[in-house]
Short mmCIF file of C-alpha atoms and ligand atoms in Angstrom, two decimals:
data_model
loop_
_atom_site.label_atom_id
_atom_site.label_comp_id
_atom_site.label_asym_id
_atom_site.label_seq_id
_atom_site.Cartn_x
_atom_site.Cartn_y
_atom_site.Cartn_z
CA MET Z 1 90.30 74.12 62.77
CA ASP Z 2 91.09 77.63 64.01
CA THR Z 3 93.33 80.10 62.25
CA PHE Z 4 94.76 83.46 63.24
CA VAL Z 5 94.12 86.34 60.82
CA ILE Z 6 96.74 89.02 61.42
CA GLU Z 7 96.94 92.49 59.85
CA GLY Z 8 100.62 93.32 60.23
CA GLY Z 9 102.49 96.57 60.73
CA ARG Z 10 101.07 97.61 64.09
CA ARG Z 11 103.43 98.52 66.92
CA LEU Z 12 102.81 96.59 70.16
CA CYS Z 13 102.56 98.88 73.18
CA GLY Z 14 101.33 98.18 76.67
CA ARG Z 15 101.74 95.96 79.68
CA VAL Z 16 101.26 92.23 79.96
CA ARG Z 17 101.87 89.61 82.63
CA VAL Z 18 103.93 86.53 81.89
CA ASN Z 19 101.96 83.38 82.77
CA GLY Z 20 103.14 80.42 84.81
CA SER Z 21 105.50 78.11 82.97
CA LYS Z 22 104.00 75.26 80.90
CA ASN Z 23 107.28 73.35 81.09
CA ALA Z 24 107.42 73.69 84.86
CA ALA Z 25 103.71 72.91 85.32
CA LEU Z 26 103.87 69.57 83.48
CA PRO Z 27 106.52 67.80 85.64
CA LEU Z 28 105.28 69.55 88.78
CA LEU Z 29 101.72 68.29 88.23
CA ALA Z 30 103.14 64.76 87.86
CA VAL Z 31 104.65 65.10 91.36
CA ALA Z 32 101.13 64.54 92.71
CA LEU Z 33 101.78 60.85 92.00
CA LEU Z 34 104.59 60.87 94.59
CA ALA Z 35 102.77 62.65 97.41
CA ASP Z 36 101.06 61.19 100.47
CA ALA Z 37 98.97 64.35 100.88
CA PRO Z 38 97.34 66.93 98.59
CA ILE Z 39 99.57 69.30 96.64
CA THR Z 40 98.36 72.73 95.55
CA LEU Z 41 100.06 74.36 92.58
CA ARG Z 42 99.45 78.04 91.72
CA ASP Z 43 99.80 80.09 88.56
CA ILE Z 44 99.04 77.03 86.42
CA PRO Z 45 98.20 78.30 82.93
CA THR Z 46 95.08 77.15 81.07
CA LEU Z 47 96.66 75.36 78.10
CA ALA Z 48 95.84 72.31 76.00
CA ASP Z 49 98.95 70.49 77.28
CA ILE Z 50 97.98 71.19 80.90
CA LYS Z 51 94.46 69.89 80.28
CA ASN Z 52 95.93 66.74 78.72
CA MET Z 53 98.24 66.22 81.69
CA LEU Z 54 95.33 66.64 84.10
CA ARG Z 55 93.26 64.19 82.04
CA LEU Z 56 96.14 61.71 82.20
CA LEU Z 57 96.53 62.16 85.96
CA GLY Z 58 92.79 61.56 86.32
CA GLU Z 59 93.26 58.21 84.57
CA LEU Z 60 96.17 57.45 86.89
CA GLY Z 61 93.98 57.75 89.97
CA VAL Z 62 94.55 61.41 90.84
CA SER Z 63 91.61 63.64 91.87
CA ARG Z 64 91.23 67.40 91.82
CA LEU Z 65 90.24 68.92 95.19
CA ASP Z 66 90.04 72.58 94.15
CA PRO Z 67 86.40 73.74 93.74
CA GLY Z 68 87.06 75.12 90.26
CA ALA Z 69 87.49 71.60 88.91
CA GLN Z 70 83.81 70.78 89.49
CA GLY Z 71 84.87 67.22 90.32
CA GLN Z 72 86.74 66.65 87.03
CA THR Z 73 90.52 66.19 87.20
CA ASP Z 74 90.78 68.02 83.87
CA GLY Z 75 88.12 70.55 84.87
CA PRO Z 76 88.49 74.35 84.67
CA ILE Z 77 91.47 75.95 86.41
CA ASP Z 78 90.08 78.87 88.43
CA GLY Z 79 92.68 81.51 89.24
CA GLY Z 80 95.50 79.22 88.18
CA VAL Z 81 95.03 77.00 91.25
CA VAL Z 82 95.11 73.20 91.04
CA THR Z 83 94.95 70.91 94.10
CA LEU Z 84 95.63 67.24 93.47
CA GLN Z 85 95.56 64.08 95.55
CA VAL Z 86 95.98 60.41 94.69
CA THR Z 87 92.71 58.57 95.37
CA ASP Z 88 93.26 55.36 93.40
CA PRO Z 89 96.89 54.21 93.12
CA SER Z 90 95.86 51.03 91.33
CA GLN Z 91 95.42 52.93 88.03
CA SER Z 92 98.95 52.88 86.64
CA HIS Z 93 98.52 52.63 82.87
CA ALA Z 94 99.11 55.77 80.79
CA ARG Z 95 97.30 54.86 77.60
CA TYR Z 96 98.44 55.52 74.03
CA ASP Z 97 95.58 57.82 73.07
CA ILE Z 98 96.60 60.36 75.72
CA VAL Z 99 100.36 59.94 75.53
CA ARG Z 100 100.35 60.35 71.74
CA THR Z 101 98.71 63.77 72.12
CA MET Z 102 101.35 64.96 74.54
CA ARG Z 103 104.76 63.33 74.77
CA ALA Z 104 105.44 65.15 78.06
CA SER Z 105 103.22 62.42 79.56
CA ILE Z 106 106.54 60.61 79.93
CA CYS Z 107 107.19 62.64 83.10
CA THR Z 108 104.61 60.56 84.98
CA LEU Z 109 106.83 57.47 84.61
CA GLY Z 110 109.40 58.20 87.31
CA PRO Z 111 106.93 59.34 89.98
CA MET Z 112 104.47 56.51 89.31
CA LEU Z 113 107.21 53.85 89.34
CA ALA Z 114 108.85 55.14 92.52
CA LYS Z 115 105.61 55.44 94.47
CA ARG Z 116 103.61 52.48 93.22
CA GLY Z 117 106.37 50.06 92.22
CA PHE Z 118 104.79 49.64 88.79
CA ALA Z 119 104.07 51.78 85.77
CA ARG Z 120 102.84 51.11 82.26
CA LEU Z 121 103.15 53.98 79.81
CA SER Z 122 102.74 54.11 76.10
CA LEU Z 123 106.07 54.86 74.45
CA PRO Z 124 105.78 58.52 73.33
CA GLY Z 125 106.15 58.95 69.60
CA GLY Z 126 108.13 61.58 67.82
CA CYS Z 127 106.81 64.96 66.82
CA ALA Z 128 107.39 67.68 64.26
CA ILE Z 129 110.69 68.73 65.82
CA GLY Z 130 112.34 65.33 66.06
CA ASP Z 131 112.25 61.64 67.04
CA ARG Z 132 112.13 62.46 70.77
CA PRO Z 133 113.56 59.15 72.09
CA VAL Z 134 113.32 58.32 75.81
CA ASP Z 135 116.27 55.93 76.01
CA ILE Z 136 118.07 58.08 78.58
CA HIS Z 137 114.97 58.16 80.81
CA LEU Z 138 114.87 54.36 80.77
CA ARG Z 139 118.62 54.03 81.27
CA GLY Z 140 118.44 56.28 84.33
CA LEU Z 141 115.51 54.44 85.91
CA ALA Z 142 117.14 51.07 85.20
CA ALA Z 143 120.27 52.32 86.97
CA LEU Z 144 118.08 52.80 90.08
CA GLY Z 145 117.15 49.13 89.82
CA ALA Z 146 113.93 49.35 87.81
CA GLN Z 147 113.10 46.35 85.62
CA ILE Z 148 112.01 47.86 82.30
CA THR Z 149 110.63 46.19 79.20
CA VAL Z 150 109.12 47.70 76.08
CA THR Z 151 106.41 45.55 74.48
CA SER Z 152 103.74 46.44 71.91
CA GLY Z 153 104.58 50.12 72.18
CA ASP Z 154 104.29 50.22 75.97
CA ILE Z 155 106.98 50.83 78.56
CA ILE Z 156 106.44 48.44 81.47
CA ALA Z 157 108.50 49.27 84.54
CA ARG Z 158 108.70 47.58 87.90
CA THR Z 159 110.78 48.24 90.99
CA PRO Z 160 112.81 45.35 92.40
CA PRO Z 161 111.92 43.77 95.75
CA GLY Z 162 112.83 46.37 98.37
CA GLY Z 163 112.32 49.24 95.98
CA LEU Z 164 114.67 51.47 93.98
CA ARG Z 165 118.23 51.92 95.24
CA GLY Z 166 120.36 55.04 94.92
CA THR Z 167 123.40 55.01 92.63
CA THR Z 168 125.54 57.32 90.51
CA ILE Z 169 124.14 57.90 87.04
CA PHE Z 170 125.52 59.71 84.00
CA LEU Z 171 122.39 61.08 82.31
CA GLY Z 172 123.95 62.71 79.25
CA GLY Z 173 123.17 61.83 75.66
CA PRO Z 174 124.31 62.79 72.15
CA PHE Z 175 122.66 66.21 72.54
CA GLY Z 176 123.76 66.79 76.11
CA SER Z 177 121.35 66.70 79.04
CA THR Z 178 117.68 65.75 78.94
CA VAL Z 179 115.13 67.94 80.76
CA LEU Z 180 112.30 65.47 81.29
CA GLY Z 181 114.77 62.62 81.62
CA THR Z 182 116.31 64.48 84.54
CA ALA Z 183 112.83 65.12 85.95
CA ASN Z 184 111.94 61.43 85.78
CA VAL Z 185 115.12 60.16 87.43
CA LEU Z 186 115.11 62.97 89.99
CA CYS Z 187 111.55 62.18 91.06
CA ALA Z 188 112.26 58.45 91.26
CA ALA Z 189 115.44 59.02 93.29
CA THR Z 190 113.57 60.98 96.00
CA LEU Z 191 112.03 57.72 97.25
CA ALA Z 192 114.96 55.41 96.44
CA GLN Z 193 117.01 53.92 99.25
CA GLY Z 194 120.27 55.74 99.81
CA ARG Z 195 122.05 58.42 97.82
CA THR Z 196 121.69 59.05 94.08
CA ILE Z 197 124.06 61.26 92.14
CA ILE Z 198 122.90 62.40 88.72
CA GLU Z 199 125.78 63.64 86.57
CA CYS Z 200 125.00 65.69 83.44
CA ALA Z 201 121.61 66.64 84.89
CA ALA Z 202 119.57 69.29 83.08
CA CYS Z 203 120.10 72.76 84.59
CA GLU Z 204 116.88 74.25 83.22
CA PRO Z 205 114.93 76.55 85.59
CA GLU Z 206 112.00 74.14 85.37
CA ILE Z 207 114.18 71.43 86.95
CA VAL Z 208 115.14 73.87 89.71
CA ASP Z 209 111.44 74.57 90.32
CA LEU Z 210 110.76 70.83 90.42
CA ALA Z 211 113.58 70.20 92.91
CA ASN Z 212 112.42 73.11 95.07
CA LEU Z 213 108.87 71.74 95.17
CA LEU Z 214 110.12 68.24 96.02
CA ASN Z 215 112.29 69.64 98.82
CA ALA Z 216 109.27 71.56 100.13
CA MET Z 217 107.54 68.16 100.30
CA GLY Z 218 110.39 66.67 102.34
CA ALA Z 219 112.80 65.44 99.69
CA GLN Z 220 116.55 65.82 100.17
CA ILE Z 221 117.92 67.28 96.92
CA GLN Z 222 121.12 69.31 96.50
CA GLY Z 223 122.64 70.92 93.42
CA ALA Z 224 119.47 71.93 91.55
CA GLY Z 225 120.46 74.13 88.61
CA SER Z 226 123.88 72.50 88.36
CA PRO Z 227 124.86 69.50 86.21
CA ARG Z 228 125.29 67.38 89.35
CA LEU Z 229 122.27 66.55 91.51
CA VAL Z 230 122.65 64.73 94.82
CA ILE Z 231 119.48 63.11 96.17
CA ASP Z 232 119.19 61.29 99.50
CA GLY Z 233 116.10 59.09 99.40
CA VAL Z 234 113.34 59.53 101.98
CA ARG Z 235 110.46 57.27 102.95
CA GLU Z 236 107.62 59.54 101.93
CA LEU Z 237 106.76 62.98 100.62
CA ASN Z 238 104.21 65.29 102.19
CA GLY Z 239 101.90 67.78 100.47
CA ALA Z 240 102.83 71.34 99.55
CA ASP Z 241 101.38 74.64 98.35
CA TRP Z 242 103.59 75.95 95.56
CA THR Z 243 103.59 78.78 93.00
CA ILE Z 244 105.31 77.69 89.81
CA ILE Z 245 107.89 79.86 88.04
CA PRO Z 246 106.93 82.16 85.18
CA ASP Z 247 107.21 80.90 81.61
CA ARG Z 248 110.60 81.99 80.27
CA ILE Z 249 109.70 80.91 76.74
CA GLU Z 250 106.48 82.92 76.72
CA ALA Z 251 108.46 85.87 78.12
CA GLY Z 252 111.08 85.51 75.39
CA THR Z 253 108.36 85.28 72.76
CA LEU Z 254 106.75 88.52 74.04
CA MET Z 255 110.15 90.23 74.07
CA MET Z 256 110.58 89.35 70.42
CA ALA Z 257 107.04 90.52 69.66
CA ALA Z 258 108.06 93.92 71.04
CA ALA Z 259 111.26 93.86 69.00
CA ILE Z 260 109.77 92.78 65.68
CA THR Z 261 107.09 95.49 65.83
CA ASN Z 262 109.46 98.16 67.20
CA GLY Z 263 107.09 98.19 70.11
CA ASP Z 264 107.29 99.22 73.74
CA LEU Z 265 106.14 96.55 76.19
CA VAL Z 266 106.25 96.23 79.94
CA LEU Z 267 106.34 92.60 81.05
CA ASP Z 268 105.26 91.74 84.60
CA ASN Z 269 106.25 88.49 86.33
CA CYS Z 270 109.18 88.17 83.91
CA PRO Z 271 111.84 85.52 84.77
CA MET Z 272 114.83 87.62 83.69
CA ASP Z 273 117.17 85.40 85.73
CA ALA Z 274 116.21 82.44 83.53
CA LEU Z 275 116.60 84.33 80.25
CA MET Z 276 120.15 85.65 80.31
CA ALA Z 277 121.26 83.92 77.11
CA ALA Z 278 118.15 85.16 75.32
CA THR Z 279 118.38 88.75 76.58
CA HIS Z 280 122.13 88.78 75.84
CA THR Z 281 121.37 87.78 72.24
CA LEU Z 282 118.49 90.23 71.92
CA GLU Z 283 120.58 93.10 73.31
CA ALA Z 284 123.19 92.31 70.66
CA ALA Z 285 120.38 92.58 68.12
CA GLY Z 286 119.43 96.02 69.42
CA VAL Z 287 116.68 95.20 71.90
CA ASN Z 288 116.69 97.24 75.12
CA PHE Z 289 115.65 96.02 78.57
CA ALA Z 290 115.03 98.32 81.52
CA PRO Z 291 113.88 97.27 84.99
CA VAL Z 292 110.75 99.21 85.83
CA THR Z 293 109.69 100.72 89.10
CA ALA Z 294 108.56 104.25 88.24
CA LEU Z 295 105.82 103.19 85.81
CA ALA Z 296 102.61 104.07 87.61
CA PRO Z 297 99.83 101.54 86.93
CA THR Z 298 97.99 104.08 84.80
CA GLN Z 299 101.09 105.21 82.88
CA MET Z 300 101.31 102.98 79.84
CA PRO Z 301 104.42 102.76 77.69
CA GLY Z 302 104.66 103.78 74.06
CA GLY Z 303 102.39 106.81 74.09
CA ALA Z 304 99.57 106.91 71.55
CA ALA Z 305 97.94 103.89 69.97
CA PRO Z 306 100.03 102.19 67.29
CA GLY Z 307 99.86 103.64 63.81
CA PRO Z 308 100.38 102.21 60.30
CA GLN Z 309 104.07 103.08 60.10
CA ALA Z 310 104.69 101.53 63.49
CA ARG Z 311 108.12 100.17 62.75
CA ASN Z 312 109.66 103.56 62.03
CA ARG Z 313 108.71 105.28 65.23
CA THR Z 314 111.41 105.70 67.88
CA PRO Z 315 110.63 103.80 71.10
CA ALA Z 316 109.37 105.65 74.11
CA LEU Z 317 111.97 106.77 76.59
CA MET Z 318 112.84 103.91 78.91
CA ILE Z 319 112.52 104.11 82.63
CA THR Z 320 115.66 103.04 84.46
CA SER Z 321 115.68 102.15 88.10
CA GLY Z 322 117.26 100.11 90.82
CA SER Z 323 115.42 97.71 93.08
CA SER Z 324 111.73 98.32 93.25
CA ASP Z 325 108.58 98.41 95.27
CA PRO Z 326 106.67 95.34 94.09
CA SER Z 327 103.38 97.02 94.83
CA ARG Z 328 104.08 99.59 92.08
CA GLY Z 329 105.19 97.13 89.42
CA GLY Z 330 108.62 95.69 89.65
CA SER Z 331 109.95 93.03 91.95
CA ASP Z 332 113.21 92.21 93.70
CA ASP Z 333 112.75 88.56 92.75
CA PRO Z 334 115.00 88.02 89.69
CA MET Z 335 112.53 85.39 88.54
CA ARG Z 336 109.56 87.77 88.74
CA ARG Z 337 110.73 91.13 87.48
CA THR Z 338 108.84 93.93 85.78
CA VAL Z 339 110.84 94.93 82.73
CA ARG Z 340 110.32 97.32 79.85
CA VAL Z 341 111.27 96.05 76.39
CA THR Z 342 111.92 98.35 73.44
CA SER Z 343 114.11 98.02 70.38
CA ASN Z 344 116.20 100.24 68.19
CA ARG Z 345 114.65 100.98 64.84
CA VAL Z 346 117.04 98.58 63.09
CA ILE Z 347 117.55 94.99 64.26
CA LYS Z 348 121.20 93.95 64.05
CA PRO Z 349 122.21 90.47 62.80
CA VAL Z 350 123.52 87.94 65.33
CA GLU Z 351 125.08 84.48 65.43
CA VAL Z 352 123.44 82.01 67.84
CA THR Z 353 123.67 78.31 68.66
CA THR Z 354 120.96 76.70 70.77
CA GLN Z 355 122.22 74.76 73.79
CA PRO Z 356 120.97 73.23 77.02
CA HIS Z 357 120.39 75.84 79.77
CA PRO Z 358 122.01 78.26 80.47
CA GLY Z 359 122.65 78.48 76.70
CA PHE Z 360 120.22 79.98 74.20
CA PRO Z 361 117.00 77.91 74.47
CA THR Z 362 115.92 75.82 71.50
CA ASP Z 363 112.32 76.81 72.32
CA LEU Z 364 113.09 80.41 71.28
CA GLN Z 365 114.91 79.51 68.07
CA ALA Z 366 111.94 79.80 65.70
CA GLN Z 367 110.90 83.12 67.21
CA LEU Z 368 114.46 84.46 66.89
CA VAL Z 369 114.70 83.36 63.25
CA ALA Z 370 111.46 85.23 62.55
CA LEU Z 371 112.90 88.38 64.14
CA LEU Z 372 116.18 88.05 62.25
CA THR Z 373 114.40 87.93 58.88
CA LEU Z 374 114.17 91.72 59.29
CA ALA Z 375 117.71 92.31 60.58
CA ASP Z 376 120.14 94.63 58.82
CA GLY Z 377 122.47 91.89 57.55
CA ASN Z 378 123.12 88.16 57.67
CA SER Z 379 122.53 86.12 60.84
CA VAL Z 380 123.56 82.52 61.51
CA VAL Z 381 121.44 80.26 63.74
CA THR Z 382 122.52 76.71 64.59
CA GLU Z 383 120.15 74.25 66.27
CA LYS Z 384 122.06 71.84 68.48
CA ILE Z 385 119.18 70.29 70.44
CA PHE Z 386 116.70 69.33 67.72
CA PRO Z 387 118.65 69.57 64.43
CA ASP Z 388 115.47 69.32 62.34
CA ARG Z 389 113.60 72.06 64.20
CA PHE Z 390 113.21 74.28 61.14
CA LEU Z 391 109.65 73.70 59.89
CA HIS Z 392 109.04 77.44 60.31
CA VAL Z 393 111.65 78.24 57.63
CA ALA Z 394 109.59 77.17 54.60
CA GLU Z 395 106.63 79.21 55.87
CA LEU Z 396 108.78 82.29 56.49
CA LEU Z 397 110.08 81.99 52.93
CA ARG Z 398 106.46 82.25 51.79
CA MET Z 399 106.38 85.64 53.51
CA GLY Z 400 109.41 86.90 51.62
CA ALA Z 401 112.14 85.98 54.10
CA LYS Z 402 115.57 85.07 52.77
CA ILE Z 403 116.82 81.96 54.63
CA VAL Z 404 119.22 79.25 53.51
CA ARG Z 405 119.45 76.02 55.52
CA THR Z 406 122.41 73.71 55.61
CA GLY Z 407 121.79 70.83 58.00
CA ALA Z 408 121.32 72.19 61.50
CA THR Z 409 122.29 75.73 60.52
CA VAL Z 410 120.34 78.50 58.80
CA VAL Z 411 121.73 81.73 57.36
CA VAL Z 412 119.08 84.45 57.60
CA SER Z 413 119.63 87.40 55.24
CA GLY Z 414 117.60 90.32 56.50
CA VAL Z 415 115.04 91.87 54.17
CA LYS Z 416 113.40 95.28 54.27
CA GLY Z 417 110.00 93.82 55.02
CA LEU Z 418 107.89 90.66 55.05
CA VAL Z 419 104.65 90.27 53.13
CA GLY Z 420 101.59 88.67 54.69
CA ALA Z 421 100.60 85.24 53.36
CA PRO Z 422 98.68 82.10 54.39
CA VAL Z 423 101.12 79.92 56.38
CA MET Z 424 100.90 76.58 58.15
CA ALA Z 425 101.76 76.06 61.80
CA SER Z 426 103.54 72.77 62.42
CA ASP Z 427 104.60 72.78 66.07
CA LEU Z 428 104.21 74.97 69.10
CA ARG Z 429 107.20 77.28 68.76
CA ALA Z 430 107.22 77.39 64.95
CA SER Z 431 103.65 78.68 65.23
CA ALA Z 432 104.84 81.42 67.58
CA GLY Z 433 107.52 82.40 65.07
CA LEU Z 434 104.90 82.69 62.33
CA VAL Z 435 102.68 84.88 64.50
CA LEU Z 436 105.63 87.20 65.17
CA ALA Z 437 106.34 87.39 61.44
CA GLY Z 438 102.67 88.15 60.77
CA LEU Z 439 102.71 90.98 63.31
CA ALA Z 440 105.49 92.69 61.35
CA ALA Z 441 104.49 91.75 57.81
CA GLU Z 442 102.75 94.12 55.44
CA GLY Z 443 99.19 92.99 54.79
CA THR Z 444 97.31 89.93 55.97
CA THR Z 445 98.83 86.74 57.35
CA VAL Z 446 96.65 83.71 58.00
CA VAL Z 447 98.28 81.22 60.38
CA ASN Z 448 96.58 77.85 59.96
CA ARG Z 449 96.29 75.08 62.59
CA VAL Z 450 96.77 77.33 65.60
CA TYR Z 451 95.85 74.40 67.83
CA HIS Z 452 99.62 73.93 67.91
CA LEU Z 453 99.92 77.35 69.51
CA ASP Z 454 97.15 76.70 72.05
CA ARG Z 455 99.31 73.97 73.55
CA GLY Z 456 101.70 76.52 75.00
CA TYR Z 457 100.22 80.02 74.86
CA GLU Z 458 97.05 80.98 76.73
CA ARG Z 459 94.68 83.12 74.59
CA LEU Z 460 97.64 84.60 72.74
CA GLU Z 461 95.41 86.42 70.26
CA ASP Z 462 93.53 88.22 73.06
CA ARG Z 463 96.73 89.26 74.78
CA LEU Z 464 98.38 90.51 71.60
CA ARG Z 465 95.19 92.39 70.62
CA GLY Z 466 95.30 94.06 74.03
CA LEU Z 467 98.74 95.35 73.10
CA GLY Z 468 97.58 96.85 69.82
CA ALA Z 469 97.89 93.94 67.38
CA SER Z 470 95.24 93.32 64.75
CA ILE Z 471 94.71 89.59 65.25
CA GLU Z 472 91.55 87.49 65.22
CA ARG Z 473 90.88 83.81 65.77
CA VAL Z 474 88.74 82.60 62.86
CA ASP Z 475 87.50 79.10 62.03
CA GLU Z 476 89.06 78.15 58.70
CA LYS Z 477 85.61 77.21 57.33
CA GLU Z 478 84.34 80.71 58.14
CA LEU Z 479 87.47 82.14 56.57
CA ALA Z 480 86.91 80.18 53.37
CA GLY Z 481 83.37 81.53 53.31
CA LYS Z 482 84.70 85.06 53.63
CA ASP Z 483 86.90 84.40 50.59
CA ALA Z 484 89.72 85.93 52.57
CA VAL Z 485 93.38 85.36 51.81
CA GLY Z 486 93.50 81.72 50.71
CA VAL Z 487 94.04 78.97 53.27
CA GLY Z 488 97.26 77.17 52.41
C1 EPZ L 1 111.83 69.62 77.14
O1 EPZ L 1 111.55 68.50 76.33
C2 EPZ L 1 110.80 70.67 76.79
N1 EPZ L 1 109.45 70.15 77.03
C3 EPZ L 1 110.92 71.06 75.32
O2 EPZ L 1 110.01 72.12 75.08
C4 EPZ L 1 112.33 71.58 75.06
O3 EPZ L 1 112.48 71.87 73.70
C5 EPZ L 1 113.35 70.50 75.49
O4 EPZ L 1 113.14 70.13 76.86
C6 EPZ L 1 114.79 70.99 75.33
O5 EPZ L 1 114.97 72.12 76.13
C7 EPZ L 1 108.98 70.13 78.29
O6 EPZ L 1 109.65 70.51 79.22
C8 EPZ L 1 107.56 69.64 78.46
P1 EPZ L 1 115.09 66.76 76.14
P2 EPZ L 1 112.34 67.11 76.60
O7 EPZ L 1 114.90 65.40 76.70
O8 EPZ L 1 112.69 66.98 78.01
C9 EPZ L 1 117.50 64.01 73.16
C10 EPZ L 1 108.25 73.25 74.02
O9 EPZ L 1 108.22 73.80 72.92
N2 EPZ L 1 117.08 62.90 74.02
O10 EPZ L 1 115.78 67.78 76.97
O11 EPZ L 1 111.54 66.02 75.97
C11 EPZ L 1 116.32 64.67 72.46
O12 EPZ L 1 116.00 64.00 71.26
C12 EPZ L 1 108.92 71.89 74.17
O13 EPZ L 1 107.77 73.73 75.07
C13 EPZ L 1 117.57 61.62 73.77
O14 EPZ L 1 118.34 61.41 72.84
O15 EPZ L 1 113.65 67.32 75.74
C14 EPZ L 1 116.87 66.05 72.19
O16 EPZ L 1 117.67 66.04 71.04
C15 EPZ L 1 109.38 71.33 72.83
N3 EPZ L 1 117.17 60.59 74.58
C16 EPZ L 1 117.73 66.34 73.41
O17 EPZ L 1 118.03 65.06 73.98
C17 EPZ L 1 116.33 60.80 75.65
O18 EPZ L 1 116.02 59.83 76.37
C18 EPZ L 1 117.07 67.20 74.47
O19 EPZ L 1 115.79 66.65 74.72
C19 EPZ L 1 115.86 62.10 75.89
C20 EPZ L 1 116.25 63.14 75.07
#
């Protein structure tokens, strides 16, 4: 298994583009199951989860038409472009061995059921961050008339004679709205007869992107981004050519990488409009954001290459500006901005509770906790979406952090510095938090099991190295041979 070996203390400086959103790509790829013509999706990142989704779609009778695929549905993604078309609608069984590797497979259920009248999908298990039930998905589809049974670990769903019928559905649960539950019911409702109203729908930007794609294919959806969606069913959906939104969680992670190393980063294709809760929190912690237009392509932020005492250097002067000329960096699209991120020398403590969008995203909680381990005071972080999403805490303690957990809340007492250590990644975003901590820690940090990270970040080590980080991907066997810092 691969590890990351990080020599901490280097200031990140430079410019990097935010990739297309993993959490938009997954439900949008599943839309291929609904379409009567090819759909082309652009800016699809090359990630393990995306490859798994494409492999699943291949088993569900979907073919890749883009030349880069070389005839394999889960083939290479050239230039971020994927073109999909259903070629065998009889394949409607999403098997356990794929679903267990990626629980987001659940978002094929609604489209497959609505279009084919039948779907069989292995019940997704839990994962490191929680049980991850799908009861609300099933409740919503049943409200549309689906006949659903769960036997031997499989969900078996059928539409009634005449197909699904629109209705009014409350889709809230004990933790509020459900993102992929909303995606499933939304997709199914596009082909249902009559009007469907989804109350307590997820407002996440990825749901907005999904609704916008579906409308581009001929669906009739109103209210995307609000808790109430109104869908008028149509008979069929055409193809589309669609560029997915940038990844707000990757963007937030890069922002915190700048902050924790007292760096100076320019982020291109940054979905600032989808990150207001995160940037509000980071500004309170002393992170500065400036829209960029005047930065000529050759003018890089942060001046000279990072040095050993990176954290104590004052950030480069920021460039402030109004609207911008996209050709020179910068965009008028609030979902695709160019923004410069710097931080004050001292990170200030904050109090945050994760919530459904537009609240602070749970997917940035681990990264924020890592940043706050170096704040000048005590911070309080409460996790309201996945109350057990704290596997990063024990690993941060190994690096000298001071964190006390009580239930779904942690109190983070800032320390002067972290110390590199071997740590264990457990889930996608916890891994990202550990990488951030390693970037700032003194000495060497070895992050084990980085396959977790590869699910949601494309070549993160290469991109961070390009910004001045000392980070290498090393096979743990090779590492053991080098007698490097021990593997935990
Ligand atoms: C999506 O998962 C994201 N994944 C997650 O990101 C993200 O953490 C989560 O939304 C919350 O924002 C993708 O989009 C692929 P939920 P999803 O249904 O839709 C409970 C990452 O790191 N719930 O919104 O599966 C659930 O247990 C991943 O990129 C039910 O009780 O999450 C949780 O407490 C991790 N019953 C809460 O709702 C249900 O039927 C929110 O979950 C469904 C959910």
